[in-house]
XYZ file of C-alpha atoms in Angstrom:
396
model
C 0.000 0.000 0.000
C 1.331 3.426 -0.975
C 0.433 6.549 1.002
C 1.147 10.262 0.899
C 1.145 12.365 4.049
C 0.087 15.926 4.841
C 1.391 16.730 8.308
C 4.123 14.252 9.270
C 3.914 14.725 13.027
C 4.668 12.305 15.837
C 1.382 10.457 15.367
C 1.714 9.658 11.665
C 5.398 8.921 12.165
C 4.346 6.269 14.666
C 1.552 4.961 12.462
C 4.021 4.645 9.588
C 5.932 2.113 11.677
C 2.744 0.249 12.598
C 1.571 0.100 8.975
C 4.992 -1.180 7.842
C 4.952 -3.900 10.502
C 1.529 -4.982 9.245
C 2.272 -4.646 5.514
C 5.878 -5.095 4.318
C 4.947 -3.386 1.017
C 3.825 -0.209 2.815
C 5.490 2.833 1.279
C 5.331 6.571 1.902
C 5.771 8.212 -1.498
C 5.826 11.805 -0.305
C 4.994 14.240 2.460
C 4.131 17.883 3.035
C 5.337 19.356 6.322
C 7.732 22.293 6.878
C 8.984 20.707 10.128
C 8.195 16.955 10.128
C 8.437 15.934 13.788
C 7.681 12.316 12.871
C 10.646 11.991 10.537
C 13.211 10.824 13.151
C 10.936 7.946 14.186
C 10.615 6.791 10.589
C 14.367 7.110 10.049
C 15.010 5.020 13.156
C 12.774 2.288 11.736
C 14.430 2.470 8.316
C 11.295 3.804 6.623
C 11.608 6.476 3.960
C 9.257 9.462 4.183
C 9.400 9.840 0.405
C 9.916 13.138 -1.345
C 9.260 16.370 0.526
C 6.820 18.682 -1.239
C 5.984 22.314 -0.610
C 2.213 21.958 -1.091
C -0.397 19.198 -1.045
C -1.409 20.080 -4.600
C 2.137 19.578 -5.876
C 2.428 16.201 -4.137
C -0.954 14.995 -5.411
C -0.103 16.024 -8.954
C 3.306 14.317 -8.832
C 2.668 11.002 -7.053
C 0.433 7.939 -7.374
C -0.779 6.381 -4.125
C -3.658 4.510 -2.489
C -4.338 6.708 0.537
C -3.790 10.337 1.541
C -3.066 10.560 5.285
C -3.744 13.838 7.091
C -1.864 14.412 10.349
C -1.654 18.204 10.335
C -2.709 20.308 13.362
C -6.431 20.045 13.944
C -7.403 23.462 12.619
C -5.930 22.547 9.224
C -7.823 19.279 8.812
C -10.839 20.616 6.940
C -8.793 22.246 4.189
C -6.534 19.219 3.770
C -9.514 16.848 3.705
C -11.163 19.086 1.107
C -8.076 19.010 -1.096
C -7.997 15.211 -0.986
C -11.705 14.666 -1.595
C -11.840 17.167 -4.459
C -8.869 15.388 -6.047
C -10.856 12.130 -6.003
C -8.649 10.494 -3.348
C -9.382 8.245 -0.400
C -8.403 10.204 2.715
C -7.443 9.089 6.224
C -7.444 11.877 8.800
C -6.340 11.850 12.383
C -8.848 12.839 15.023
C -10.451 15.188 15.832
C -11.881 15.474 12.375
C -12.605 19.262 12.522
C -12.539 21.904 15.292
C -15.794 23.913 15.213
C -19.516 23.444 14.643
C -19.208 25.538 11.486
C -16.470 23.242 10.152
C -18.593 20.219 11.046
C -21.387 21.577 8.859
C -18.993 22.365 6.023
C -17.529 18.863 6.185
C -21.065 17.450 6.048
C -21.595 19.426 2.834
C -18.362 18.010 1.414
C -19.418 14.463 2.282
C -22.783 15.031 0.609
C -20.948 15.994 -2.579
C -18.160 13.416 -2.497
C -19.584 10.487 -0.511
C -18.981 9.239 3.014
C -16.884 6.185 2.240
C -13.816 8.009 0.946
C -13.037 9.627 4.297
C -11.547 7.449 7.048
C -10.788 8.703 10.551
C -8.306 7.623 13.217
C -10.713 7.143 16.118
C -8.537 4.227 17.037
C -10.279 2.997 20.194
C -13.115 1.605 18.076
C -10.562 -1.009 16.980
C -9.503 -2.028 20.499
C -10.201 -5.602 21.619
C -11.837 -4.363 24.821
C -14.359 -2.178 22.995
C -15.146 -4.902 20.497
C -15.854 -7.291 23.357
C -18.071 -4.683 25.046
C -20.139 -4.310 21.880
C -20.289 -8.086 21.503
C -21.700 -8.442 25.024
C -24.214 -5.735 24.162
C -25.170 -7.484 20.909
C -25.724 -10.730 22.839
C -28.333 -8.961 24.962
C -26.337 -9.087 28.191
C -26.895 -5.386 28.929
C -30.412 -4.811 27.635
C -31.459 -1.218 27.003
C -28.673 1.205 27.912
C -29.813 3.380 30.802
C -26.769 5.270 32.075
C -22.993 5.465 31.683
C -20.251 6.677 33.988
C -16.973 7.180 32.113
C -13.623 8.932 32.377
C -10.331 9.585 30.668
C -7.565 10.448 33.098
C -3.945 10.934 32.059
C -0.649 11.069 33.888
C 1.124 14.334 34.786
C 3.831 13.853 32.127
C 1.166 13.654 29.424
C -0.796 16.549 30.877
C 2.401 18.607 30.844
C 2.852 17.743 27.170
C -0.503 19.351 26.419
C 0.526 22.436 28.353
C 3.691 22.724 26.213
C 2.482 21.594 22.783
C 0.497 23.498 20.122
C -2.537 21.740 21.552
C -2.476 24.199 24.449
C -4.202 26.723 22.191
C -7.920 26.247 21.581
C -7.632 28.003 18.219
C -5.463 25.120 16.979
C -6.809 22.121 18.916
C -10.471 22.991 19.435
C -10.233 22.357 23.195
C -9.156 19.386 25.293
C -12.490 17.536 25.197
C -12.285 17.599 21.411
C -8.552 16.967 21.026
C -8.200 14.109 23.483
C -11.595 12.876 24.649
C -13.344 12.636 21.268
C -12.127 9.000 21.278
C -14.113 8.224 24.403
C -17.177 10.255 23.475
C -17.342 8.377 20.184
C -17.222 5.022 21.990
C -20.123 5.826 24.270
C -22.173 7.443 21.504
C -21.791 4.078 19.778
C -22.871 2.128 22.846
C -25.944 4.307 23.415
C -26.887 4.172 19.738
C -28.406 7.651 19.739
C -27.260 11.232 19.363
C -26.646 13.424 22.412
C -29.386 16.018 22.958
C -28.728 18.005 26.161
C -25.235 18.812 27.496
C -23.904 20.580 30.596
C -20.299 20.864 31.750
C -17.933 22.448 34.280
C -14.151 22.640 34.481
C -11.040 24.777 34.361
C -7.352 24.739 35.236
C -6.331 24.116 38.839
C -3.296 21.787 38.675
C -1.010 23.264 36.021
C -0.820 26.771 37.488
C 2.147 28.772 38.860
C 1.186 28.142 42.488
C 1.725 24.379 41.973
C 5.124 24.589 40.273
C 7.370 22.022 42.068
C 10.223 24.512 41.971
C 8.325 26.563 44.530
C 9.118 23.743 46.947
C 12.792 23.602 46.004
C 12.447 20.739 43.517
C 14.808 20.958 40.552
C 13.954 17.695 38.801
C 11.395 18.599 36.130
C 12.119 15.588 33.910
C 8.680 14.080 34.353
C 7.048 17.200 32.901
C 9.271 17.186 29.817
C 9.362 13.439 29.156
C 7.086 13.658 26.128
C 8.564 16.022 23.500
C 6.472 18.777 21.975
C 6.515 19.638 18.295
C 5.289 22.612 16.321
C 5.071 25.805 18.428
C 6.358 23.869 21.422
C 7.212 25.513 24.728
C 9.135 24.583 27.874
C 6.542 26.170 30.148
C 4.332 23.784 32.093
C 2.887 25.489 35.167
C 3.017 28.928 33.555
C 1.719 27.857 30.132
C 0.385 30.651 27.944
C -2.293 28.323 26.538
C -6.011 28.371 27.281
C -6.254 24.615 27.923
C -8.222 23.227 30.877
C -6.766 20.472 33.070
C -10.029 19.051 34.440
C -13.609 18.914 33.212
C -16.834 17.098 33.995
C -19.898 16.812 31.781
C -23.429 15.414 31.888
C -25.176 14.268 28.719
C -28.736 13.203 27.974
C -29.206 11.342 24.697
C -32.188 11.523 22.377
C -33.381 8.124 23.615
C -33.249 9.222 27.271
C -29.987 7.481 28.245
C -27.650 9.601 30.378
C -23.871 9.809 30.773
C -21.442 11.497 33.107
C -17.905 12.033 31.815
C -14.811 13.232 33.681
C -11.335 14.091 32.444
C -8.239 15.219 34.368
C -4.668 15.783 33.131
C -2.873 15.295 36.464
C -3.684 11.735 37.602
C -0.560 9.892 38.849
C -2.185 6.442 38.686
C -4.034 7.004 35.426
C -7.133 5.157 34.306
C -9.604 5.220 31.426
C -12.628 3.379 32.623
C -16.358 3.058 32.153
C -19.432 1.559 33.721
C -22.272 0.963 31.271
C -25.515 0.094 33.066
C -28.422 -1.409 31.179
C -31.828 -2.840 32.004
C -30.453 -6.414 32.063
C -26.869 -6.018 33.226
C -23.790 -3.866 33.538
C -20.372 -3.743 31.914
C -17.373 -2.280 33.700
C -13.935 -1.913 32.160
C -10.704 0.034 31.987
C -8.573 0.482 28.874
C -5.442 1.351 30.882
C -5.748 -1.394 33.486
C -6.968 -3.856 30.886
C -10.138 -5.577 32.007
C -13.810 -6.030 31.125
C -16.384 -7.472 33.532
C -20.061 -7.976 32.698
C -22.610 -8.796 35.416
C -26.196 -9.960 35.027
C -28.907 -7.934 36.763
C -30.990 -11.101 37.106
C -28.683 -12.965 39.503
C -25.628 -10.686 40.053
C -23.389 -13.270 38.407
C -20.304 -12.225 36.476
C -20.978 -13.535 32.979
C -17.931 -12.041 31.221
C -14.462 -11.626 32.740
C -11.650 -10.695 30.370
C -8.218 -9.128 30.705
C -6.123 -7.427 28.032
C -2.476 -6.723 27.371
C -0.919 -4.570 24.657
C 1.059 -6.478 21.990
C 4.317 -4.827 23.078
C 5.729 -2.140 25.361
C 5.929 0.170 22.332
C 2.251 -0.290 21.492
C -0.037 2.715 21.840
C -3.779 2.567 22.509
C -3.836 -0.919 24.018
C -3.210 -2.744 20.742
C -5.855 -0.829 18.797
C -3.336 0.799 16.425
C -2.241 -2.584 15.121
C -5.836 -3.626 14.457
C -6.616 -0.299 12.810
C -3.654 -0.636 10.455
C -4.779 -4.122 9.462
C -8.375 -3.032 8.931
C -7.441 0.075 6.921
C -5.215 -2.062 4.702
C -8.099 -4.485 4.107
C -10.427 -1.559 3.423
C -8.068 -0.272 0.725
C -7.246 -3.647 -0.818
C -10.447 -5.649 -0.232
C -13.191 -3.128 0.559
C -13.641 -4.417 4.118
C -16.057 -2.409 6.275
C -14.524 -0.307 9.060
C -15.967 -0.044 12.604
C -15.963 3.769 12.668
C -16.948 6.396 10.105
C -16.393 10.064 9.407
C -19.980 10.646 10.509
C -19.240 9.057 13.895
C -16.266 11.393 14.209
C -18.261 14.507 13.350
C -20.956 13.600 15.876
C -18.436 12.905 18.660
C -16.787 16.223 17.847
C -20.084 18.106 18.036
C -20.662 16.615 21.491
C -17.187 17.694 22.658
C -17.727 21.210 21.328
C -21.117 21.387 23.054
C -19.429 20.437 26.329
C -17.109 23.412 25.990
C -19.950 25.731 25.016
C -21.847 24.616 28.118
C -18.735 25.181 30.261
C -18.050 28.645 28.876
C -21.659 29.829 29.102
C -22.649 27.871 32.233
C -25.796 26.628 30.578
C -27.431 23.469 29.294
C -26.916 23.208 25.542
C -29.727 21.806 23.416
C -28.189 20.193 20.333
C -31.455 19.739 18.428
C -30.887 22.826 16.200
C -27.366 21.651 15.395
C -28.497 18.158 14.393
C -31.229 19.627 12.186
C -28.743 21.810 10.330
C -26.151 19.031 10.201
C -28.665 16.634 8.601
C -29.659 19.290 6.079
C -26.012 19.729 5.097
C -25.315 16.010 5.039
C -28.297 15.069 2.893
C -28.581 18.249 0.836
C -32.240 18.577 1.764
C -32.170 22.279 2.595
C -29.920 25.313 2.385
C -27.826 25.413 5.544
C -26.519 28.546 7.155
C -22.833 28.989 7.868
C -23.220 28.550 11.614
C -25.368 26.619 14.042
C -27.089 28.388 16.889
C -27.494 26.329 20.054
C -30.220 27.075 22.578
C -30.208 26.790 26.334
C -32.712 24.500 27.960
């Protein structure tokens, strides 16, 4: 499989290695990136990044390939996706797919014109063994109707510090932390509920990564933990005095169109990190943790544990609990055999709209009603009505 890359950052540099491990014929024919942070990782693995081009248009005109991969900063995704779709290419984009409601509507218009199946998205947790087993238990009727979900994504201080130092610290580039990082999780639980979110409220801010908590105030000189993960484009060495507008904790409550409810919590300063969920249905409950690697399902009829599974990543170098390896295999089969993928661009847009609504609710301290957004989104997606350039959300 031959690919071309727009935005050769750390993520696509890593995925290049995963795709090569899965497919020995994998080849990067070219890339567009003025400062490709992922290049050293490819070099270390003996993988060529192909020819460097100044613009996506020049690369597309000069090379022949099976897949255009977009790994540019989030705020550039829409334009790079547009270039690929209008050139008739199959496009893979990293998450989040776009960074505003307005861009979500514009992408829906693009998909109406060019089709949904030519845009793939790296919501990699859909490929994880744990999530697949959760959906299997649900399909077997072990949970019944989904009633409520309690879920979280908590990350270690070194990773939180990376966000405070990286370009992702700016909302204008990343779209906010819920969108940048937690869209994975929101997509998973949207899938489990099987309905769109309707009402959203949220609270949060920054309380950990602030000057008052700088370890150097206590005489500590060892800051290695906060610089362990390197930053790329527009990187900074400031952690507790970051100039970004990123939050470091947030909670949200969601009611779905079918009446199911979810609470979601994220925090960037959790020393013993976890990424867990409890999905409670009318017939049973499923509890699991992606970091700690387990899934338990209990029956509400007799309290018995009917599923008990544990998980381990394929190697110490594996990201996302083995899901990257499965995603690479499935994307390859999609390109070569037309195999169906477990996540779509539409799933990504809808998870992104939920994340953006969480931030709107947090900023305005209100309950956001997403009904007007979904109406305009559907009009854009299906071409059934002229859609305005922006969606107006209403408080409940």
